[in-house]
CSV table of C-alpha atoms and ligand atoms in Angstrom, one decimal:
chain,number,residue,atom,x,y,z
A,1,UNK,CA,-40.6,-19.4,268.5
A,2,UNK,CA,-42.3,-17.4,271.3
A,3,UNK,CA,-46.0,-16.8,270.5
A,4,UNK,CA,-47.8,-13.8,271.8
A,5,UNK,CA,-51.5,-13.2,271.6
A,6,UNK,CA,-52.7,-9.6,271.4
A,7,UNK,CA,-56.2,-8.1,271.8
A,8,UNK,CA,-56.9,-4.6,270.6
A,9,UNK,CA,-59.6,-2.6,272.3
A,10,UNK,CA,-60.9,0.1,269.9
A,11,UNK,CA,-60.0,0.2,266.2
A,12,UNK,CA,-60.1,3.9,265.7
A,13,UNK,CA,-57.2,5.9,264.3
A,14,UNK,CA,-54.6,4.5,266.8
A,15,UNK,CA,-56.1,1.0,267.2
A,16,UNK,CA,-56.4,0.7,263.4
A,17,UNK,CA,-52.8,1.8,262.9
A,18,UNK,CA,-51.7,-0.8,265.5
A,19,UNK,CA,-53.6,-3.5,263.7
A,20,UNK,CA,-52.1,-2.6,260.3
A,21,UNK,CA,-48.5,-2.5,261.6
A,22,UNK,CA,-48.9,-5.8,263.4
A,23,UNK,CA,-50.3,-7.5,260.2
A,24,UNK,CA,-47.8,-5.9,257.8
A,25,UNK,CA,-44.7,-6.6,260.0
A,26,UNK,CA,-45.6,-10.0,261.4
A,27,UNK,CA,-42.9,-11.8,259.3
A,28,UNK,CA,-40.4,-9.0,260.1
A,29,UNK,CA,-40.9,-9.5,263.9
A,30,UNK,CA,-40.6,-13.2,263.5
A,31,UNK,CA,-37.3,-12.8,261.8
A,32,UNK,CA,-35.8,-10.0,263.8
A,33,UNK,CA,-37.3,-10.5,267.3
A,34,UNK,CA,-38.0,-14.2,267.2
A,35,UNK,CA,-41.6,-13.5,268.3
A,36,UNK,CA,-44.8,-14.5,266.6
A,37,UNK,CA,-47.4,-11.8,267.4
A,38,UNK,CA,-50.9,-12.8,266.6
A,39,UNK,CA,-54.0,-10.5,267.0
A,40,UNK,CA,-56.3,-12.9,268.7
A,41,UNK,CA,-59.2,-10.6,269.1
A,42,UNK,CA,-60.5,-7.1,268.9
A,43,UNK,CA,-63.2,-5.2,270.7
A,44,UNK,CA,-64.9,-2.7,268.4
A,45,UNK,CA,-68.5,-1.7,268.5
A,46,UNK,CA,-68.4,-0.7,264.8
A,47,UNK,CA,-68.1,-4.2,263.2
A,48,UNK,CA,-68.0,-2.8,259.7
A,49,UNK,CA,-64.9,-0.8,260.7
A,50,UNK,CA,-63.2,-4.0,262.0
A,51,UNK,CA,-64.2,-6.0,258.9
A,52,UNK,CA,-62.9,-3.2,256.6
A,53,UNK,CA,-59.5,-3.4,258.3
A,54,UNK,CA,-59.4,-7.1,257.5
A,55,UNK,CA,-60.2,-8.5,261.0
A,56,UNK,CA,-61.8,-11.9,260.6
A,57,UNK,CA,-65.4,-11.9,261.9
A,58,UNK,CA,-64.6,-14.6,264.4
A,59,UNK,CA,-62.0,-12.4,266.0
A,60,UNK,CA,-64.4,-9.6,266.9
A,61,UNK,CA,-65.2,-10.0,270.5
A,62,UNK,CA,-68.6,-9.1,271.9
A,63,UNK,CA,-67.4,-7.9,275.3
A,64,UNK,CA,-64.3,-7.5,277.4
A,65,UNK,CA,-65.0,-10.7,279.4
A,66,UNK,CA,-64.4,-12.8,276.3
A,67,UNK,CA,-60.9,-11.1,276.0
A,68,UNK,CA,-59.8,-11.3,279.6
A,69,UNK,CA,-60.9,-15.0,279.9
A,70,UNK,CA,-59.1,-15.9,276.7
A,71,UNK,CA,-56.0,-17.8,277.6
A,72,UNK,CA,-54.5,-17.1,274.2
A,73,UNK,CA,-54.5,-13.3,274.9
A,74,UNK,CA,-51.3,-12.2,276.7
A,75,UNK,CA,-51.4,-8.5,275.9
A,76,UNK,CA,-54.3,-6.2,275.9
A,77,UNK,CA,-53.9,-3.0,273.9
A,78,UNK,CA,-56.2,-0.2,275.0
A,79,UNK,CA,-57.0,2.4,272.3
A,80,UNK,CA,-60.5,3.4,273.4
A,81,UNK,CA,-59.5,6.7,275.0
A,82,UNK,CA,-61.2,8.6,277.8
A,83,UNK,CA,-61.5,7.4,281.3
A,84,UNK,CA,-64.8,5.6,281.5
A,85,UNK,CA,-64.9,2.2,279.8
A,86,UNK,CA,-61.2,2.4,279.1
A,87,UNK,CA,-60.4,2.4,282.8
A,88,UNK,CA,-62.7,-0.5,283.6
A,89,UNK,CA,-61.4,-2.6,280.7
A,90,UNK,CA,-57.7,-1.9,281.6
A,91,UNK,CA,-58.3,-2.9,285.2
A,92,UNK,CA,-60.2,-6.0,284.1
A,93,UNK,CA,-57.2,-7.0,281.9
A,94,UNK,CA,-54.6,-6.3,284.6
A,95,UNK,CA,-56.7,-8.1,287.3
A,96,UNK,CA,-56.7,-11.1,284.9
A,97,UNK,CA,-52.9,-10.9,284.8
A,98,UNK,CA,-52.7,-9.6,281.2
A,99,UNK,CA,-50.1,-7.1,280.2
A,100,UNK,CA,-51.6,-3.8,279.1
A,101,UNK,CA,-50.3,-1.4,276.5
A,102,UNK,CA,-52.1,1.9,276.2
A,103,UNK,CA,-52.0,5.2,274.3
A,104,UNK,CA,-54.3,6.8,276.9
A,105,UNK,CA,-52.6,9.8,278.5
A,106,UNK,CA,-55.7,11.0,280.3
A,107,UNK,CA,-56.2,7.6,281.9
A,108,UNK,CA,-52.6,7.5,282.9
A,109,UNK,CA,-52.4,11.1,284.1
A,110,UNK,CA,-55.5,10.5,286.3
A,111,UNK,CA,-55.2,6.9,287.4
A,112,UNK,CA,-51.7,5.7,286.8
A,113,UNK,CA,-51.4,4.8,290.6
A,114,UNK,CA,-54.5,2.6,290.5
A,115,UNK,CA,-53.4,0.9,287.3
A,116,UNK,CA,-49.9,0.3,288.6
A,117,UNK,CA,-51.2,-1.1,291.9
A,118,UNK,CA,-53.4,-3.6,289.9
A,119,UNK,CA,-50.4,-4.5,287.6
A,120,UNK,CA,-48.1,-5.1,290.6
A,121,UNK,CA,-50.6,-7.2,292.4
A,122,UNK,CA,-51.2,-9.5,289.4
A,123,UNK,CA,-47.6,-9.5,288.0
A,124,UNK,CA,-48.8,-7.9,284.8
A,125,UNK,CA,-46.8,-5.5,282.6
A,126,UNK,CA,-48.0,-1.9,282.1
A,127,UNK,CA,-46.7,0.0,279.1
A,128,UNK,CA,-47.6,3.5,277.9
A,129,UNK,CA,-45.1,4.8,275.3
A,130,UNK,CA,-47.9,5.9,273.0
A,131,UNK,CA,-49.5,8.0,275.7
A,132,UNK,CA,-47.0,10.8,275.3
A,133,UNK,CA,-45.7,12.3,272.0
A,134,UNK,CA,-47.1,9.6,269.7
A,135,UNK,CA,-44.3,8.0,267.8
A,136,UNK,CA,-41.5,9.8,269.6
A,137,UNK,CA,-39.9,7.3,272.0
A,138,UNK,CA,-39.6,9.7,274.9
A,139,UNK,CA,-40.8,7.3,277.6
A,140,UNK,CA,-38.4,4.6,276.7
A,141,UNK,CA,-35.7,7.2,276.5
A,142,UNK,CA,-36.4,8.4,280.0
A,143,UNK,CA,-36.8,4.9,281.4
A,144,UNK,CA,-33.8,3.3,279.7
A,145,UNK,CA,-31.5,5.5,277.7
A,146,UNK,CA,-31.3,8.4,280.2
A,147,UNK,CA,-31.8,6.5,283.4
A,148,UNK,CA,-28.2,7.2,284.3
A,149,UNK,CA,-28.9,10.9,284.5
A,150,UNK,CA,-30.4,13.2,287.0
A,151,UNK,CA,-32.7,15.1,284.7
A,152,UNK,CA,-33.0,18.8,285.5
A,153,UNK,CA,-35.4,19.9,282.8
A,154,UNK,CA,-37.7,18.8,280.0
A,155,UNK,CA,-39.0,21.3,277.5
A,156,UNK,CA,-41.2,20.3,274.6
A,157,UNK,CA,-43.7,20.9,272.0
A,158,UNK,CA,-45.9,17.9,272.9
A,159,UNK,CA,-49.2,18.8,271.2
A,160,UNK,CA,-49.4,18.6,267.4
A,161,UNK,CA,-52.8,20.2,267.0
A,162,UNK,CA,-51.7,23.5,268.7
A,163,UNK,CA,-48.4,23.4,267.0
A,164,UNK,CA,-50.1,23.1,263.6
A,165,UNK,CA,-52.5,26.0,264.5
A,166,UNK,CA,-49.6,28.3,265.7
A,167,UNK,CA,-47.5,27.4,262.7
A,168,UNK,CA,-50.4,28.3,260.4
A,169,UNK,CA,-50.9,31.6,262.2
A,170,UNK,CA,-47.1,32.3,262.0
A,171,UNK,CA,-46.6,31.4,258.4
A,172,UNK,CA,-49.8,32.6,256.8
A,173,UNK,CA,-50.7,35.5,259.2
A,174,UNK,CA,-54.2,34.0,259.7
A,175,UNK,CA,-56.3,34.3,262.9
A,176,UNK,CA,-56.6,31.6,265.5
A,177,UNK,CA,-60.2,30.9,264.4
A,178,UNK,CA,-59.1,30.4,260.8
A,179,UNK,CA,-56.2,28.2,261.7
A,180,UNK,CA,-58.4,26.1,264.0
A,181,UNK,CA,-60.9,25.6,261.1
A,182,UNK,CA,-58.1,24.4,258.9
A,183,UNK,CA,-56.8,22.1,261.6
A,184,UNK,CA,-60.3,20.6,262.0
A,185,UNK,CA,-60.7,20.2,258.3
A,186,UNK,CA,-57.4,18.3,258.1
A,187,UNK,CA,-58.4,16.0,261.0
A,188,UNK,CA,-55.6,17.4,263.3
A,189,UNK,CA,-58.1,19.0,265.7
A,190,UNK,CA,-61.3,17.3,267.0
A,191,UNK,CA,-64.7,19.0,266.4
A,192,UNK,CA,-64.4,19.9,270.1
A,193,UNK,CA,-60.8,21.0,270.3
A,194,UNK,CA,-60.9,21.9,274.0
A,195,UNK,CA,-58.5,19.2,275.2
A,196,UNK,CA,-55.8,20.3,272.8
A,197,UNK,CA,-56.2,24.1,272.5
A,198,UNK,CA,-56.7,24.7,276.2
A,199,UNK,CA,-53.6,22.7,277.0
A,200,UNK,CA,-55.2,19.7,278.9
A,201,UNK,CA,-53.6,17.1,276.5
A,202,UNK,CA,-50.2,18.7,277.0
A,203,UNK,CA,-50.7,18.9,280.8
A,204,UNK,CA,-51.5,15.2,281.0
A,205,UNK,CA,-48.4,14.3,279.0
A,206,UNK,CA,-46.2,16.7,281.0
A,207,UNK,CA,-47.5,15.1,284.3
A,208,UNK,CA,-46.5,11.7,283.0
A,209,UNK,CA,-43.1,12.8,281.6
A,210,UNK,CA,-42.2,14.9,284.6
A,211,UNK,CA,-43.0,12.0,287.0
A,212,UNK,CA,-40.7,9.8,285.1
A,213,UNK,CA,-37.9,12.4,284.6
A,214,UNK,CA,-37.9,13.6,288.2
A,215,UNK,CA,-38.7,10.3,289.9
A,216,UNK,CA,-41.6,11.7,291.9
A,217,UNK,CA,-45.3,11.9,291.4
A,218,UNK,CA,-46.3,15.1,289.5
A,219,UNK,CA,-50.1,15.2,289.4
A,220,UNK,CA,-51.6,16.8,286.3
A,221,UNK,CA,-53.4,19.1,288.7
A,222,UNK,CA,-50.1,20.7,289.6
A,223,UNK,CA,-49.4,21.7,286.0
A,224,UNK,CA,-49.9,25.4,285.4
A,225,UNK,CA,-52.0,25.5,282.3
A,226,UNK,CA,-52.9,28.2,279.7
A,227,UNK,CA,-54.0,27.4,276.2
A,228,UNK,CA,-53.7,29.2,272.9
A,229,UNK,CA,-57.3,30.4,272.4
A,230,UNK,CA,-56.3,34.0,273.4
A,231,UNK,CA,-53.3,34.2,271.0
A,232,UNK,CA,-53.8,36.9,268.4
A,233,UNK,CA,-52.1,37.5,265.0
A,234,UNK,CA,-50.8,40.8,266.4
A,235,UNK,CA,-48.8,38.9,269.1
A,236,UNK,CA,-47.3,36.5,266.6
A,237,UNK,CA,-46.4,39.4,264.3
A,238,UNK,CA,-45.0,41.6,267.0
A,239,UNK,CA,-43.1,38.7,268.5
A,240,UNK,CA,-41.7,37.8,265.1
A,241,UNK,CA,-40.4,41.4,264.6
A,242,UNK,CA,-38.5,41.0,267.9
A,243,UNK,CA,-36.9,37.7,266.8
A,244,UNK,CA,-39.3,35.3,268.4
A,245,UNK,CA,-41.6,32.4,267.4
A,246,UNK,CA,-44.6,31.4,269.5
A,247,UNK,CA,-45.1,27.8,270.6
A,248,UNK,CA,-47.3,26.0,273.1
A,249,UNK,CA,-44.6,24.7,275.3
A,250,UNK,CA,-44.6,22.2,278.1
A,251,UNK,CA,-41.9,23.0,280.6
A,252,UNK,CA,-40.8,20.7,283.5
A,253,UNK,CA,-37.9,21.7,285.8
A,254,UNK,CA,-36.4,20.3,288.9
A,255,UNK,CA,-34.9,23.2,290.9
A,256,UNK,CA,-33.6,23.6,294.4
A,257,UNK,CA,-36.9,25.3,295.1
A,258,UNK,CA,-39.0,22.4,293.9
A,259,UNK,CA,-40.7,21.0,290.8
A,260,UNK,CA,-41.9,23.5,288.2
A,261,UNK,CA,-44.4,22.2,285.6
A,262,UNK,CA,-46.3,24.5,283.2
A,263,UNK,CA,-48.0,24.4,279.8
A,264,UNK,CA,-48.5,27.8,278.1
A,265,UNK,CA,-47.8,29.6,274.9
A,266,UNK,CA,-44.2,31.0,275.0
A,267,UNK,CA,-41.9,32.9,272.7
A,268,UNK,CA,-38.7,31.3,271.7
A,269,UNK,CA,-35.7,32.9,270.0
A,270,UNK,CA,-35.9,31.9,266.3
A,271,UNK,CA,-32.5,30.2,266.8
A,272,UNK,CA,-33.8,27.9,269.5
A,273,UNK,CA,-33.8,24.2,268.4
A,274,UNK,CA,-37.6,24.0,269.2
A,275,UNK,CA,-38.4,27.1,267.1
A,276,UNK,CA,-38.1,25.2,263.8
A,277,UNK,CA,-40.4,22.4,264.9
A,278,UNK,CA,-43.4,23.2,262.7
A,279,UNK,CA,-46.8,21.9,261.7
A,280,UNK,CA,-48.1,18.9,263.6
A,281,UNK,CA,-44.6,17.8,264.6
A,282,UNK,CA,-43.5,17.4,268.2
A,283,UNK,CA,-40.1,17.6,269.9
A,284,UNK,CA,-38.8,17.2,273.4
A,285,UNK,CA,-35.6,18.7,274.7
A,286,UNK,CA,-34.2,16.9,277.8
A,287,UNK,CA,-31.3,18.1,280.0
A,288,UNK,CA,-29.4,15.4,282.0
A,289,UNK,CA,-26.5,16.0,284.3
A,290,UNK,CA,-24.2,13.6,282.5
A,291,UNK,CA,-25.4,13.6,279.0
A,292,UNK,CA,-26.2,17.3,278.6
A,293,UNK,CA,-28.9,18.1,276.1
A,294,UNK,CA,-30.8,15.5,274.1
A,295,UNK,CA,-33.6,16.4,271.7
A,296,UNK,CA,-36.2,14.0,270.2
A,297,UNK,CA,-38.3,15.0,267.2
A,298,UNK,CA,-41.1,13.4,265.3
A,299,UNK,CA,-44.8,12.8,264.9
A,300,UNK,CA,-46.8,13.1,268.0
A,301,UNK,CA,-50.0,11.7,266.6
A,302,UNK,CA,-51.4,9.8,263.7
A,303,UNK,CA,-52.3,6.1,263.1
A,304,UNK,CA,-48.9,4.8,262.2
A,305,UNK,CA,-46.7,7.0,264.4
A,306,UNK,CA,-48.8,6.2,267.5
A,307,UNK,CA,-49.2,2.6,266.3
A,308,UNK,CA,-45.4,2.5,266.1
A,309,UNK,CA,-45.1,3.3,269.8
A,310,UNK,CA,-47.8,0.7,270.7
A,311,UNK,CA,-46.2,-2.0,268.7
A,312,UNK,CA,-42.8,-1.3,270.1
A,313,UNK,CA,-44.3,-1.7,273.6
A,314,UNK,CA,-45.8,-5.0,272.5
A,315,UNK,CA,-42.5,-6.2,271.3
A,316,UNK,CA,-40.7,-5.0,274.4
A,317,UNK,CA,-43.3,-6.8,276.6
A,318,UNK,CA,-42.9,-9.9,274.5
A,319,UNK,CA,-39.1,-10.0,274.7
A,320,UNK,CA,-38.5,-8.9,278.3
A,321,UNK,CA,-39.5,-11.2,281.1
A,322,UNK,CA,-38.7,-9.0,284.0
A,323,UNK,CA,-41.4,-6.5,284.9
A,324,UNK,CA,-40.6,-2.8,285.7
A,325,UNK,CA,-42.9,-0.3,287.2
A,326,UNK,CA,-42.4,3.4,288.1
A,327,UNK,CA,-39.2,4.5,290.0
A,328,UNK,CA,-41.2,6.5,292.5
A,329,UNK,CA,-44.0,6.2,295.0
A,330,UNK,CA,-46.9,6.1,292.6
A,331,UNK,CA,-49.8,7.4,294.7
A,332,UNK,CA,-52.6,9.8,293.8
A,333,UNK,CA,-51.1,12.6,295.8
A,334,UNK,CA,-47.5,13.7,295.4
A,335,UNK,CA,-45.0,13.0,298.1
A,336,UNK,CA,-45.6,15.5,300.9
A,337,UNK,CA,-41.9,16.6,301.0
A,338,UNK,CA,-42.0,17.6,297.3
A,339,UNK,CA,-42.6,21.3,296.7
A,340,UNK,CA,-44.2,22.7,293.5
A,341,UNK,CA,-43.0,26.1,292.3
A,342,UNK,CA,-46.0,28.3,291.2
A,343,UNK,CA,-44.3,31.7,291.1
A,344,UNK,CA,-41.9,30.7,288.3
A,345,UNK,CA,-39.4,32.9,286.6
A,346,UNK,CA,-39.5,33.8,283.0
A,347,UNK,CA,-39.1,36.6,280.5
A,348,UNK,CA,-42.5,38.3,279.6
A,349,UNK,CA,-43.9,39.9,276.5
A,350,UNK,CA,-46.5,42.6,277.3
A,351,UNK,CA,-48.5,44.2,274.5
A,352,UNK,CA,-50.5,47.3,275.6
A,353,UNK,CA,-52.4,50.2,274.2
A,354,UNK,CA,-51.6,53.6,275.6
A,355,UNK,CA,-52.4,57.3,275.0
A,356,UNK,CA,-49.7,58.8,272.9
A,357,UNK,CA,-49.0,61.7,275.3
A,358,UNK,CA,-45.8,62.9,276.9
A,359,UNK,CA,-44.6,61.0,280.0
A,360,UNK,CA,-46.7,57.8,279.5
A,361,UNK,CA,-43.7,55.6,278.8
A,362,UNK,CA,-41.9,57.0,281.9
A,363,UNK,CA,-45.0,56.3,284.1
A,364,UNK,CA,-45.4,52.7,282.7
A,365,UNK,CA,-41.7,51.9,283.3
A,366,UNK,CA,-42.0,53.3,286.8
A,367,UNK,CA,-44.9,50.9,287.6
A,368,UNK,CA,-42.8,48.0,286.2
A,369,UNK,CA,-39.7,49.2,288.1
A,370,UNK,CA,-41.6,49.3,291.4
A,371,UNK,CA,-42.6,45.7,290.8
A,372,UNK,CA,-38.9,44.9,290.3
A,373,UNK,CA,-39.4,44.3,286.6
A,374,UNK,CA,-36.6,45.3,284.2
A,375,UNK,CA,-37.2,46.0,280.5
A,376,UNK,CA,-35.1,44.2,278.0
A,377,UNK,CA,-36.7,45.2,274.7
A,378,UNK,CA,-39.3,47.8,273.7
A,379,UNK,CA,-41.1,48.7,270.5
A,380,UNK,CA,-43.8,51.2,269.7
A,381,UNK,CA,-46.3,51.6,267.0
A,382,UNK,CA,-48.3,54.9,266.8
A,383,UNK,CA,-51.8,55.2,265.3
A,384,UNK,CA,-53.6,58.5,265.8
A,385,UNK,CA,-53.5,59.5,269.4
A,386,UNK,CA,-52.9,55.9,270.6
A,387,UNK,CA,-49.8,53.8,270.6
A,388,UNK,CA,-49.2,50.1,270.9
A,389,UNK,CA,-46.3,49.3,273.1
A,390,UNK,CA,-44.6,45.9,273.1
A,391,UNK,CA,-42.3,45.3,276.1
A,392,UNK,CA,-40.1,42.3,276.7
A,393,UNK,CA,-38.8,42.0,280.2
A,394,UNK,CA,-35.7,40.4,281.6
A,395,UNK,CA,-36.3,37.4,283.8
A,396,UNK,CA,-38.9,38.1,286.4
A,397,UNK,CA,-41.6,36.3,288.4
A,398,UNK,CA,-45.1,35.4,287.4
A,399,UNK,CA,-46.7,37.1,290.4
A,400,UNK,CA,-44.7,40.3,289.9
A,401,UNK,CA,-46.0,40.5,286.3
A,402,UNK,CA,-49.6,39.8,287.3
A,403,UNK,CA,-49.4,42.5,290.0
A,404,UNK,CA,-47.8,45.0,287.6
A,405,UNK,CA,-50.4,44.3,284.9
A,406,UNK,CA,-53.3,44.8,287.3
A,407,UNK,CA,-51.7,48.1,288.5
A,408,UNK,CA,-51.3,49.3,284.9
A,409,UNK,CA,-54.9,48.5,284.2
A,410,UNK,CA,-56.3,50.1,287.4
A,411,UNK,CA,-54.2,53.2,286.9
A,412,UNK,CA,-55.7,53.8,283.5
A,413,UNK,CA,-52.2,54.2,282.1
A,414,UNK,CA,-52.5,51.3,279.7
A,415,UNK,CA,-54.8,48.7,278.5
A,416,UNK,CA,-52.8,45.5,278.6
A,417,UNK,CA,-53.9,43.4,275.6
A,418,UNK,CA,-51.5,40.4,276.0
A,419,UNK,CA,-49.2,38.8,278.5
A,420,UNK,CA,-47.1,36.0,277.1
A,421,UNK,CA,-44.0,34.3,278.5
A,422,UNK,CA,-40.6,34.4,276.8
A,423,UNK,CA,-38.1,31.6,277.2
A,424,UNK,CA,-34.8,33.2,278.1
B,501,HSE,N1,-54.2,15.5,270.2
B,501,HSE,C1,-52.8,15.2,270.4
B,501,HSE,C2,-52.1,16.2,269.6
B,501,HSE,C3,-52.4,13.9,269.8
B,501,HSE,O1,-52.6,17.1,268.9
B,501,HSE,O2,-50.8,16.2,269.8
B,501,HSE,C4,-52.6,12.8,270.8
B,501,HSE,O3,-52.0,13.0,272.0
């Protein structure tokens, strides 16, 4: 039986989950995959944590050199996170010819080209299923199951923390701040939640997924990014009355005008398949030219779901001799012939406060009309001599909306409180 030695760098949530799965399923993998996967060593500064997981003391390495020099280690699993030590250790492993499996989306989004160059040079495998959408096998799906298709779009809820927060706000009517505190208390959000709530985490994932889906390098710096920190209960409530639910969406599209990649809160019709993806769950909706629509749903984080993706990569690496790398020129910068669409089209939700006086609505719609913006839905709530107007537009362009909003503000006609996109 084929024997494969694994080293795990970092035994936090993901590394710990990986260790548990490998230990608990060792016999199952021997029976079903004919592969004997042995954890040969771990690198974990907190020895007590490693020992508590059941790692024998002699398997706790003191440094990365012990691991990369160990001939019994074939696969190095990186679960440290961040881009400092993790990058050095991954490169050390690849340069030593070890296959690397990682859950590190930031490392991949920023340095995939360098890692791949090292992997190719040293005939090492490079696997990253766990970097995007945790336990949902979206990367293998794009690489294998959907490889026959030209993918035109990929729309997803790919950050569980923000989905949990927005679901709490929607279902319980609580504020962003309250929902965030609940998410921190439950361990969904980090004490510093910036990466999740400002959309960086989703932008890293979208950069990786779009590069794979569209066969061209999509740097994360090209992703339009807006987080959820400005979302108010009023927006969620007003959107709900119009038949929408708010989600932090990642949208990737390949259009004749170029590649469009964006992460921002967006209203979806309540009947949209992604609208019912609640709590910390994730889902990705892919459109291929032959297959049509495919949707994957599941847990995007957590020790066992993310461990599941890592261990599946380990098994894949252990059972496939041929090495595969990306299907596009993987360089730091995108191909110079590829255009990125920044003035994208969308529906828009505008919430504004106006004076409740005759003719205000006509003047506001005139400003929108001059910007070429057509109104689809409108609702009004009057309170004293002020009114809250909620306008949903037909498809229009980002720049047109921004210009119209600044004109409305400058004219003194309306105080625009919120601008959110609506998926049409
Ligand atoms: N922080 C991520 C999320 C999980 O909330 O979805 C890891 O990517």
